[in-house]
Coordinates of C-alpha atoms in Angstrom, one line a residue:
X228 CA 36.9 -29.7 31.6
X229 CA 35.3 -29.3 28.1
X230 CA 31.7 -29.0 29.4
X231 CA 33.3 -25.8 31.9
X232 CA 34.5 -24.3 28.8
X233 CA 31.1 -24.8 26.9
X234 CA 30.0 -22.5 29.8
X235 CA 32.8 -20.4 29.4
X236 CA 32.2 -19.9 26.2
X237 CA 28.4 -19.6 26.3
X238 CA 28.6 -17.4 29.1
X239 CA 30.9 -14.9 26.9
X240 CA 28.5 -15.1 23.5
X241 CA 25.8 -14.1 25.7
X242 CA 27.5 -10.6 27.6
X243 CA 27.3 -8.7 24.4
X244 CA 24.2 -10.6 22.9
X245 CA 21.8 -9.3 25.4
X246 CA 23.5 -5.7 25.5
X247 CA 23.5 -5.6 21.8
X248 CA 20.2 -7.5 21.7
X249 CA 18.6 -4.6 23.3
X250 CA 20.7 -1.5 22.1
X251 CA 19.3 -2.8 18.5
X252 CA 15.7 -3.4 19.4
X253 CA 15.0 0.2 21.1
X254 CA 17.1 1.9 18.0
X255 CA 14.3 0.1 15.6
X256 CA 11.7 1.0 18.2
X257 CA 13.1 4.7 17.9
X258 CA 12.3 4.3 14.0
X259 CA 9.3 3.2 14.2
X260 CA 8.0 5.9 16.3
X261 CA 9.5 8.3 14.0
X262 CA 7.4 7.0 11.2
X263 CA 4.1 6.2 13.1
X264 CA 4.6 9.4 15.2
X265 CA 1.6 11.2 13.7
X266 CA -0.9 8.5 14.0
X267 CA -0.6 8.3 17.9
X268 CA 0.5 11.7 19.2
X269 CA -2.0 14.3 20.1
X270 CA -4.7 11.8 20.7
X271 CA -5.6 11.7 24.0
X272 CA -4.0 8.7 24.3
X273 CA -2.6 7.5 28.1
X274 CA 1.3 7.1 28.4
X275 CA 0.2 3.1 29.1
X276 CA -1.7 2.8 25.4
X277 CA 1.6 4.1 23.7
X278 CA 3.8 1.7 25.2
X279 CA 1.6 -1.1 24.7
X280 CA 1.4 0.1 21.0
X281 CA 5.1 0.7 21.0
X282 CA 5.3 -2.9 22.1
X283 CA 3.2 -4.4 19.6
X284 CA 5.1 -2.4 16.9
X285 CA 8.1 -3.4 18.5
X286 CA 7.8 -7.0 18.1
X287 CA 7.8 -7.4 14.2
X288 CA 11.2 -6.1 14.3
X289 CA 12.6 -9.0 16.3
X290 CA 13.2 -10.8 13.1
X291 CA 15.5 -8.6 11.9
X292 CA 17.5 -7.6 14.8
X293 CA 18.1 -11.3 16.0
X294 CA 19.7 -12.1 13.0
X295 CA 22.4 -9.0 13.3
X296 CA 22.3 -9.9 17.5
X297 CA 24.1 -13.2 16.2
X298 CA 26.2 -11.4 13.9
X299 CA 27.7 -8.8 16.4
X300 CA 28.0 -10.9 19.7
X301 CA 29.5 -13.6 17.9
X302 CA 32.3 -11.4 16.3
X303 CA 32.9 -9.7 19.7
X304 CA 33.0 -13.1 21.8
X305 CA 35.4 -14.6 19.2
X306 CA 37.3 -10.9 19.2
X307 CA 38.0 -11.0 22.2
X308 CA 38.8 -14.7 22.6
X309 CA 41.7 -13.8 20.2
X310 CA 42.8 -10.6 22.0
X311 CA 43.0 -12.3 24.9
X312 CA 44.8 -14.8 23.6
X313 CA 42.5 -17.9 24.9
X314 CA 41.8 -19.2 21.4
X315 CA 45.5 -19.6 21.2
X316 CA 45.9 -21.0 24.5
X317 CA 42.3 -23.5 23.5
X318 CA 44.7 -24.5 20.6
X319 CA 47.7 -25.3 22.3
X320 CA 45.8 -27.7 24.3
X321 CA 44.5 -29.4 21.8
X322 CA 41.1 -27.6 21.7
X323 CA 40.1 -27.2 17.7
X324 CA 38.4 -24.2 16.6
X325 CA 35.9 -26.3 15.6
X326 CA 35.0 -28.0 18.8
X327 CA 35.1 -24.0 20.6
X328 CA 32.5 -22.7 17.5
X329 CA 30.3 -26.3 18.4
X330 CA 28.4 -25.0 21.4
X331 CA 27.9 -22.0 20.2
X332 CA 26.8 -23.1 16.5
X333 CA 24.6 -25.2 18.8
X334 CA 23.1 -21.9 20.3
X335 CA 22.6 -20.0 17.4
X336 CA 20.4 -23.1 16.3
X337 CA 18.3 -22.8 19.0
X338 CA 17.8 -19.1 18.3
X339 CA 16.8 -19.8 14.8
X340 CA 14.3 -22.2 15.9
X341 CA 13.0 -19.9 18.8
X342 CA 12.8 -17.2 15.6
X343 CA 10.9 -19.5 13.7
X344 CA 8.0 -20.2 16.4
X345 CA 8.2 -16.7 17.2
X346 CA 7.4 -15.1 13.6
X347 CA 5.1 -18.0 12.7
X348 CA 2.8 -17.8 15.9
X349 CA 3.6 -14.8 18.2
X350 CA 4.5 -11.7 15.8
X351 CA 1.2 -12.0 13.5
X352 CA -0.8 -12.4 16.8
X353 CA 0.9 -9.1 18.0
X354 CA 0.9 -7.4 14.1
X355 CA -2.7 -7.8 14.2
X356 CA -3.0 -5.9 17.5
X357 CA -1.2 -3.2 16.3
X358 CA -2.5 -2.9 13.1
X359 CA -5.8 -2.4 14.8
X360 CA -4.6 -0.3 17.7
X361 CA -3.5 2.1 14.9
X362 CA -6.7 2.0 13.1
X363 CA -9.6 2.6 16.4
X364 CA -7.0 4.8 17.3
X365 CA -7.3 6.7 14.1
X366 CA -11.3 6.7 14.4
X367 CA -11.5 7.1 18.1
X368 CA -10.3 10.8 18.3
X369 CA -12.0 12.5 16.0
X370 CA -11.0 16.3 17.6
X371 CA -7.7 16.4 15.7
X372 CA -8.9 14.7 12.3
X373 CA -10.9 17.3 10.9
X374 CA -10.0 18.8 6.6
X375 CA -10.2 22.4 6.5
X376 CA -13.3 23.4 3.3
X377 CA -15.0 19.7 4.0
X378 CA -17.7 18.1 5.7
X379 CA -16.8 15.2 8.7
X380 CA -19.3 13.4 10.3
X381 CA -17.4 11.9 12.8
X382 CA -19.3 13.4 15.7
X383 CA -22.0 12.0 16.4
X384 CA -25.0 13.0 15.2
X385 CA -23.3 16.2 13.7
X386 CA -22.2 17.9 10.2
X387 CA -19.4 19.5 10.8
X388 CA -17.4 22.3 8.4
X389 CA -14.2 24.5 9.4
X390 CA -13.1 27.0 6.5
X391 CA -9.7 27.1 8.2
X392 CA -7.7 25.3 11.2
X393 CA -4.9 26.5 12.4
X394 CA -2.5 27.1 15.5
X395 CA 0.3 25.1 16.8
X396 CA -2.1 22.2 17.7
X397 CA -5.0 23.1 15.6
X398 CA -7.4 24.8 18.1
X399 CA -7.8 27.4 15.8
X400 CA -10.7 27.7 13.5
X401 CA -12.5 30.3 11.2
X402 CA -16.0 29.5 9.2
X403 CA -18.1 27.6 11.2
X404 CA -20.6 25.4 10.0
X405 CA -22.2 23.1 12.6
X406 CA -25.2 21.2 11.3
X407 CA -27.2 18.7 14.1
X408 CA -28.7 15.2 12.5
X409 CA -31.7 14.9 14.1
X410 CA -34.9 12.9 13.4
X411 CA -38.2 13.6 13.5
X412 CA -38.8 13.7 17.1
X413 CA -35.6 16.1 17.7
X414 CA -35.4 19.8 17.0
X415 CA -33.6 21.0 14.2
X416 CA -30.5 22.8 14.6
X417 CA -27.7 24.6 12.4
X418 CA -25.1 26.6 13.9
X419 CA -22.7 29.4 12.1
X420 CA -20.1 31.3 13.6
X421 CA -17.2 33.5 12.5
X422 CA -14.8 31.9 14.1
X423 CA -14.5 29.3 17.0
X424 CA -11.8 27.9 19.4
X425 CA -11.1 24.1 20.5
X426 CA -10.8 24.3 24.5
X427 CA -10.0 21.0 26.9
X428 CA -13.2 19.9 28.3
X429 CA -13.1 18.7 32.1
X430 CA -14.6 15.5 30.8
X431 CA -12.8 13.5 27.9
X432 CA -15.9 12.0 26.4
X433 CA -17.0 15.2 25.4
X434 CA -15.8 17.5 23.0
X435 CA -15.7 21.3 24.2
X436 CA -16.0 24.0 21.4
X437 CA -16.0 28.5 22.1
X438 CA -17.7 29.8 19.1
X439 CA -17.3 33.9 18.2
X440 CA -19.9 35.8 16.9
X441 CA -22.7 33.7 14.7
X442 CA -26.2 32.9 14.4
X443 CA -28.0 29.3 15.9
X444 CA -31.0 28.5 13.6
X445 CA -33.4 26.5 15.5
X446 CA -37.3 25.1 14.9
X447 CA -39.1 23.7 17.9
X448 CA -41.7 21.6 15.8
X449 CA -39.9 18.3 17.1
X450 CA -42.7 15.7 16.8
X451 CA -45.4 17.9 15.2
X452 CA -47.3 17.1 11.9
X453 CA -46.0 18.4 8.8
X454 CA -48.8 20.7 8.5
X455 CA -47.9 22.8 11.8
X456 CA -44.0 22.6 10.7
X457 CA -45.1 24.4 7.6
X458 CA -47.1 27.4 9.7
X459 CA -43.8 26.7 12.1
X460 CA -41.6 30.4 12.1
X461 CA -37.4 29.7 11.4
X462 CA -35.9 31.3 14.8
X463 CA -32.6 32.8 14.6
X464 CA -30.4 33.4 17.6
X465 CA -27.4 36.0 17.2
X466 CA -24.5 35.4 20.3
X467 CA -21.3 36.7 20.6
X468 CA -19.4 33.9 22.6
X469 CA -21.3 30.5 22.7
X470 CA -20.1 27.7 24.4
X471 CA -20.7 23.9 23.0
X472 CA -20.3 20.5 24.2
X473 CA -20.5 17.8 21.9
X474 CA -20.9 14.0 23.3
X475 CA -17.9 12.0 22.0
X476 CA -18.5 8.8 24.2
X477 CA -19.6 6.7 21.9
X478 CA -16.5 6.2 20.0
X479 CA -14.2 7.4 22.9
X480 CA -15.6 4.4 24.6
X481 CA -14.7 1.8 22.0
X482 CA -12.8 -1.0 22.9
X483 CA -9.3 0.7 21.2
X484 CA -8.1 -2.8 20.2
X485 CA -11.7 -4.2 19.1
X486 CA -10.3 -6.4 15.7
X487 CA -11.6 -4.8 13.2
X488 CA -8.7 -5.6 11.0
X489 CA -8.5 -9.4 9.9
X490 CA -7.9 -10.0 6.3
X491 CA -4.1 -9.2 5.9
X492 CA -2.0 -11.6 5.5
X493 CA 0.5 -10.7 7.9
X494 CA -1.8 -11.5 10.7
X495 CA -1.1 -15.1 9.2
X496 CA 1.0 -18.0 10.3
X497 CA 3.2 -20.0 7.5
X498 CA 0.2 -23.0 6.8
X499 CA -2.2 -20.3 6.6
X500 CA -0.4 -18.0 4.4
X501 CA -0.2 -21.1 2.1
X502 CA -4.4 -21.0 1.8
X503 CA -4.0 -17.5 1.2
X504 CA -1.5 -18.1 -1.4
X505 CA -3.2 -21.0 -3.1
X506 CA -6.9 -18.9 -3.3
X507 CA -4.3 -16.2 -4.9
X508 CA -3.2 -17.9 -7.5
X509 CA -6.7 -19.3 -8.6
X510 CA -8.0 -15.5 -8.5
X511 CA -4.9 -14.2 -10.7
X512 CA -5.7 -17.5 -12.7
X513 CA -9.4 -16.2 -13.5
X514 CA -8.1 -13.1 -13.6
X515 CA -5.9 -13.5 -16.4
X516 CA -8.2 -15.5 -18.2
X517 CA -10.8 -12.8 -18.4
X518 CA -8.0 -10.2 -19.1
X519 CA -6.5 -12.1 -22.4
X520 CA -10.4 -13.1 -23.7
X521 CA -11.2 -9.3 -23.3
X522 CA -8.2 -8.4 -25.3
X523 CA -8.6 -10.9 -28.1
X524 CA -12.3 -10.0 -28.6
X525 CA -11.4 -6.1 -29.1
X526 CA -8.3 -7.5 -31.1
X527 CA -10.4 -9.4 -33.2
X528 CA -13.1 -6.9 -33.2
X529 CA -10.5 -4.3 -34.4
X530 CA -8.9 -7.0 -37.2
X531 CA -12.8 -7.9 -38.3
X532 CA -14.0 -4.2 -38.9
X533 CA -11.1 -3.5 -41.1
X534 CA -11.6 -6.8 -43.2
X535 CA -15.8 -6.6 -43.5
X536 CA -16.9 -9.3 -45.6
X537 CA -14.1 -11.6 -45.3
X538 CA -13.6 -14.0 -42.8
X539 CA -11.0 -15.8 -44.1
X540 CA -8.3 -12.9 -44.7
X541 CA -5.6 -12.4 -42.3
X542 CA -4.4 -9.0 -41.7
X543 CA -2.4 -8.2 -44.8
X544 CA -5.1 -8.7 -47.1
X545 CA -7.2 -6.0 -45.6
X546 CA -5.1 -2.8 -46.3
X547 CA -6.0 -4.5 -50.1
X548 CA -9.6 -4.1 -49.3
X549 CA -8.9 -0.8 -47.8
X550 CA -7.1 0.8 -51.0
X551 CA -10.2 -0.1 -53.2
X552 CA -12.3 1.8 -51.0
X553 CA -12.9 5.2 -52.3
X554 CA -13.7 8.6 -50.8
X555 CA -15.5 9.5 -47.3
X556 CA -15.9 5.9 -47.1
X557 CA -12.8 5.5 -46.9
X558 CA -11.9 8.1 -44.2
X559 CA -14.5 6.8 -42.0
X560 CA -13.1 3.2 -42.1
X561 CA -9.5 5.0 -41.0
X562 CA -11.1 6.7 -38.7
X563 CA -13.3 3.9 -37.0
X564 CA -10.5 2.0 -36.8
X565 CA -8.1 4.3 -35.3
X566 CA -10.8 4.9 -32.3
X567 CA -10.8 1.0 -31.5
X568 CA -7.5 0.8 -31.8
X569 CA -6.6 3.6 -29.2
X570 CA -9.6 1.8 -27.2
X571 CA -7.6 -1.6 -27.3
X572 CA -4.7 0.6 -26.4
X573 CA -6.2 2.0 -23.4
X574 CA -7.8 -1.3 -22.6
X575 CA -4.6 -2.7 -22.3
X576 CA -2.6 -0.2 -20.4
X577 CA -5.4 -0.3 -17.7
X578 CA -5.5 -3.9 -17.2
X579 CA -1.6 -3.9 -17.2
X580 CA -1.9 -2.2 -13.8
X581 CA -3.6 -4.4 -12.6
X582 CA -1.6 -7.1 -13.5
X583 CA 1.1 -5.4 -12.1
X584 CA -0.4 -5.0 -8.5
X585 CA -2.0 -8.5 -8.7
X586 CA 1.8 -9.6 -9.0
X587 CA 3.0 -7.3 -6.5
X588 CA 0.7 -8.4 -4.2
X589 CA 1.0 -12.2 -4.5
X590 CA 5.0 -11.6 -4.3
X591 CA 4.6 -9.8 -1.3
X592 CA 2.7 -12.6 0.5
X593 CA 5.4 -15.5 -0.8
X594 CA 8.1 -13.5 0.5
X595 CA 6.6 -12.7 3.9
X596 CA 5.9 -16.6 4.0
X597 CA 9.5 -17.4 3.5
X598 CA 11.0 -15.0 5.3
X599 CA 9.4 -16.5 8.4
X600 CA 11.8 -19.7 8.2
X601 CA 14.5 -17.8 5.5
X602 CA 15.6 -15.4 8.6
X603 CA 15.6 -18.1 10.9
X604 CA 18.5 -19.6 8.4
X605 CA 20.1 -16.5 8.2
X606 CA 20.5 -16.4 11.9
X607 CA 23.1 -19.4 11.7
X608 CA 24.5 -17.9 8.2
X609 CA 25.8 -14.6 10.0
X610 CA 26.7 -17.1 12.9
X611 CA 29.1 -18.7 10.8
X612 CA 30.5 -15.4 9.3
X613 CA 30.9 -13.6 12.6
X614 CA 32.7 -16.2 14.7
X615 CA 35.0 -16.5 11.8
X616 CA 35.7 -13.0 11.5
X617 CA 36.1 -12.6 15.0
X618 CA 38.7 -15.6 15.3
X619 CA 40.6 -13.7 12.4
X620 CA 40.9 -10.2 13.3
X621 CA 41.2 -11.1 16.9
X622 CA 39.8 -7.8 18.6
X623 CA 36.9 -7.0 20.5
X624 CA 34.8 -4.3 21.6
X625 CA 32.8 -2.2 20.1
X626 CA 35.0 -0.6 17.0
X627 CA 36.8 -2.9 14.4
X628 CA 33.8 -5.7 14.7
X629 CA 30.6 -3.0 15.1
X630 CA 31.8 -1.7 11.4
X631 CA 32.6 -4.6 10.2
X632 CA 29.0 -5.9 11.3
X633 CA 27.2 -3.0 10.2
X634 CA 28.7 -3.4 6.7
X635 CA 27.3 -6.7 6.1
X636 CA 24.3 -6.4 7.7
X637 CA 23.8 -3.4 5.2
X638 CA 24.8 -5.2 2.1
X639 CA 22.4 -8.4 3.4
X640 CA 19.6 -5.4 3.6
X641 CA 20.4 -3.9 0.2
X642 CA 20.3 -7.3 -1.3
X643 CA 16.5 -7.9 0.5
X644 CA 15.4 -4.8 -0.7
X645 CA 16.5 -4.9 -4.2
X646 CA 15.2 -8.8 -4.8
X647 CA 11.8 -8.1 -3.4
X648 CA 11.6 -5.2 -5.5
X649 CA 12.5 -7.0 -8.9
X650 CA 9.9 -9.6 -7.2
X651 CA 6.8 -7.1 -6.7
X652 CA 7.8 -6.1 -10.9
X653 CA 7.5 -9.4 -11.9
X654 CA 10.9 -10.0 -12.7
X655 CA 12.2 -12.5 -10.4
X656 CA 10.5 -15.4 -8.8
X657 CA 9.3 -14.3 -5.1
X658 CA 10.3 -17.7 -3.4
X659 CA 14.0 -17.3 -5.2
X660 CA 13.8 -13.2 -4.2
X661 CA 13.3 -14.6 -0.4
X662 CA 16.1 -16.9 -0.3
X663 CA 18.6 -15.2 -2.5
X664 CA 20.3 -13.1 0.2
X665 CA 20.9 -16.3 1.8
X666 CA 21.8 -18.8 -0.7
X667 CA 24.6 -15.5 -1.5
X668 CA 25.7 -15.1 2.0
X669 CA 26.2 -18.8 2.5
X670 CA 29.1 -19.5 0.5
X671 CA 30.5 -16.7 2.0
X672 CA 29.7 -17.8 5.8
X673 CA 31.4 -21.4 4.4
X674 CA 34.8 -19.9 2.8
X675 CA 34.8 -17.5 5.9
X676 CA 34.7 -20.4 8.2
X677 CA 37.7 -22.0 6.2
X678 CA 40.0 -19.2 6.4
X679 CA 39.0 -19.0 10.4
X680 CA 40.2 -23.1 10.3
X681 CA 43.1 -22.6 8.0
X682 CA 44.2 -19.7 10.5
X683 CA 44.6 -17.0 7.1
X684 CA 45.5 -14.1 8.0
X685 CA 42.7 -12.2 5.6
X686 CA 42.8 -9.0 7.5
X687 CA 47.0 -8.5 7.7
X688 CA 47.9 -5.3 6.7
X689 CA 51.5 -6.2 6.0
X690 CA 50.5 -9.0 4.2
X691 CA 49.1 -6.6 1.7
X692 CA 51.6 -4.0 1.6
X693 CA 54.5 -7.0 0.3
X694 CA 51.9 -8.1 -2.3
X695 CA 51.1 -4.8 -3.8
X696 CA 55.0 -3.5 -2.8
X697 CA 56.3 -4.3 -6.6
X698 CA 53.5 -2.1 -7.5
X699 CA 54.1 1.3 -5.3
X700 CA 58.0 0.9 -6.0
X701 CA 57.0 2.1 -9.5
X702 CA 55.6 5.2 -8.2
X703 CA 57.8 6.1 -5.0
X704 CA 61.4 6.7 -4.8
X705 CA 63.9 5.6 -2.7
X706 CA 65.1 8.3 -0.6
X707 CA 69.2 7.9 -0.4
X708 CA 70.2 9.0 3.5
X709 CA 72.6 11.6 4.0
X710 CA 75.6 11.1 6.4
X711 CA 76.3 14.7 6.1
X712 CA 74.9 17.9 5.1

């Protein structure tokens, strides 16, 4: 009988979990393409290369939305157990809420261990991908990347220069410079036009390009002697419309995901990112090193030229020196003085920055490390807090436990953000800022889990009104019922 009900109760976590599991996962896919949408769109790209980079994208968000999949299903399985009145019935026979939360406790294990493997070996696998899907893509279609007033050599074997682009999708351009590479066997060529037009060429690996009214300067001493390319006439060609194709297969051709991209460590699993972390700290190490020895040599430079003579003075002794100096002399020690001061100052504003982003950066690779096996813990946290808040407001759905949901996942997020933030300053330690959320959460998940035991009734509204009733009798009256008027 108990096993059937450990399929029973399975079977009910795992209605909502793969609805909500998937609901989740395409509304942080929708995110994601709103804030990669310009690297990708208007590239040429086949409606196959954007799903597949969708996908890779996609996947780094499955450590996030697992966690609040457990959360949700688990307060809407219990929810409706309650509404339904089976964890009553489960109780009546004998059936602890304990022993129903087991199999399911048991589950949400499994899941946390499944996160684990998957953020440790699959997602930087699939990060990587993207990473460099985003950046060939980026350098595969030059057509779109051009700066108006600058020179690109993206194409080719061209210098290319556009005063001005503009249109809806940039086909538009005014000032044309066009300027061929070529070597010493090829035929110079430089190109100016008025004003040009970006047109779809029948074949994608080459670029097609109407120019309006210009001039093609052209020499024809390809492979000739420098004496006959001095005797060699400059020939100038005036056209009105002049049509241009430029080859672009060499880069369209690319492999798109060719791994170009390999030294992040996010493309790391957790024993790797602990080399990473350990050749960190020995650069910061050297780095720190060097920084304090520079300071204390312009420190000591600064204290020694305002104490000539005198080794063994300390500081206070040489404004005494100073005040027996007399006239220019004097100024010129002030002024001296002040200059390697404002140096030192400078000097040590500068290499504050980049203590700051050597921090920042060695935070942000502890906390990605933890997070790999910290939000597989949080997965059985928000377990914990959702089937006990299910069991005690007793309703399913998607209303009551969605919000409720939603709230804590918001305030687990707010907690993330603001602890690896006070991390990346310097202010916290980054393996406390990674497990802080939880080590807050838990507790909670804990004295949640008692009340759901203890059968409290933490969400009673009439409960509420009797405690706080001595307190609204002070501010309503008692209206006195009329038998007549």
């Amino acid at each position: 009988m108990l096993k059937i009900l450990d399929r029973y109760i399975i079977k009910t976590f795992f209605g909502p979990f793969f609805f909500i599991f998937s609901v989740l996962f395409f509304i942080f896919i929708v995110n994601i393409i709103w804030v990669q949408l310009g690297q990708f769109m208007g590239k040429g790209l086949s409606y196959w290369q954007i799903l597949k980079l969708l996908f890779y994208l996609g996947v780094s968000v499955v450590s996030m939305v697992l966690p609040l999949t457990i959360l949700l299903a688990s307060i809407m399985s219990f929810g409706e157990f309650g509404e339904r009145y089976e964890l009553a019935a489960m109780k009546a026979a004998g059936i602890s809420l304990t022993r129903v939360m087991t199999p399911l406790l048991g589950v949400a294990t499994g899941l946390a261990i499944i996160l684990y493997f998957f953020s440790n070996n699959i997602s930087p696998d699939f990060q990587k991908k993207a990473k460099n899907m985003l950046f060939n893509i980026a350098q595969t279609k030059p057509a779109l990347n051009f700066t108006p007033g600058q020179f690109i050599d993206q194409i080719p074997s061209y210098m290319v220069k556009f005063d001005k682009i503009y249109g809806d999708n940039g086909e538009n351009i005014d000032g044309v410079f066009i300027h061929k590479k070529a070597n010493t066997y090829e035929n110079q060529q430089s190109i100016v036009a008025e004003k040009g037009k970006f047109v779809p060429a029948a074949n994608k690996n080459f670029l097609k390009l109407v120019l309006y009214n210009g001039y093609v300067f052209e020499d024809t001493y390809a492979g000739k002697g420098d004496n006959v390319r001095q005797k060699q006439p400059d020939q100038a060609i005036k056209f009105d419309t002049l049509v241009s194709h430029f080859d672009i297969s060499e880069i369209i051709n690319k492999a798109i995901e060719k791994e170009q991209i390999t030294d992040d460590y996010r493309f790391q699993s957790y024993n790797q990112v602990n080399e990473t972390i350990a050749r960190s700290k020995k650069e910061n190490q050297q780095f720190f090193d060097n920084v304090g020895s520079e300071v204390l040599n312009q420190t000591n430079s600064v204290i020694s030229y305002m104490d000539k003579g005198n080794k063994h003075k300390v500081a206070p002794k040489a404004q005494i020196k100073l005040d027996t100096v007399k006239g220019d002399k004097k100024l010129e020690m002030i002024y001296y003085s002040y200059n390697r001061l404002d140096n030192l100052k400078s000097t040590l504003e500068s290499k504050k920055n980049e203590v700051n982003n050597n921090v920042k950066y060695f935070s942000k690779i502890v906390i990605y490390q933890q997070r790999i096996i910290s939000y597989s813990v949080t997965c059985i946290i928000f377990f914990l807090i959702g089937a006990s808040l299910g069991s005690i407001i007793r309703k399913g759905g998607m209303g009551l436990p969605v919000i409720i949901a939603i709230v804590i996942f918001i305030i687990f997020y707010v907690m993330n953000v603001g602890v690896e933030n006070m991390s990346w300053s310097g202010k916290m330690n980054p393996y406390l800022a990674a497990w802080l959320p939880n080590f807050i959460l838990f507790p909670f998940g804990i004295w949640m889990t008692y009340k759901a035991l203890t059968d409290s009734q933490l969400f009673d509204a009439e409960k509420y009104k009797a405690f706080f009733k001595p307190v609204t009798r002070l501010f309503v009256k008692d209206k006195e019922h009329k038998r007549y008027q």
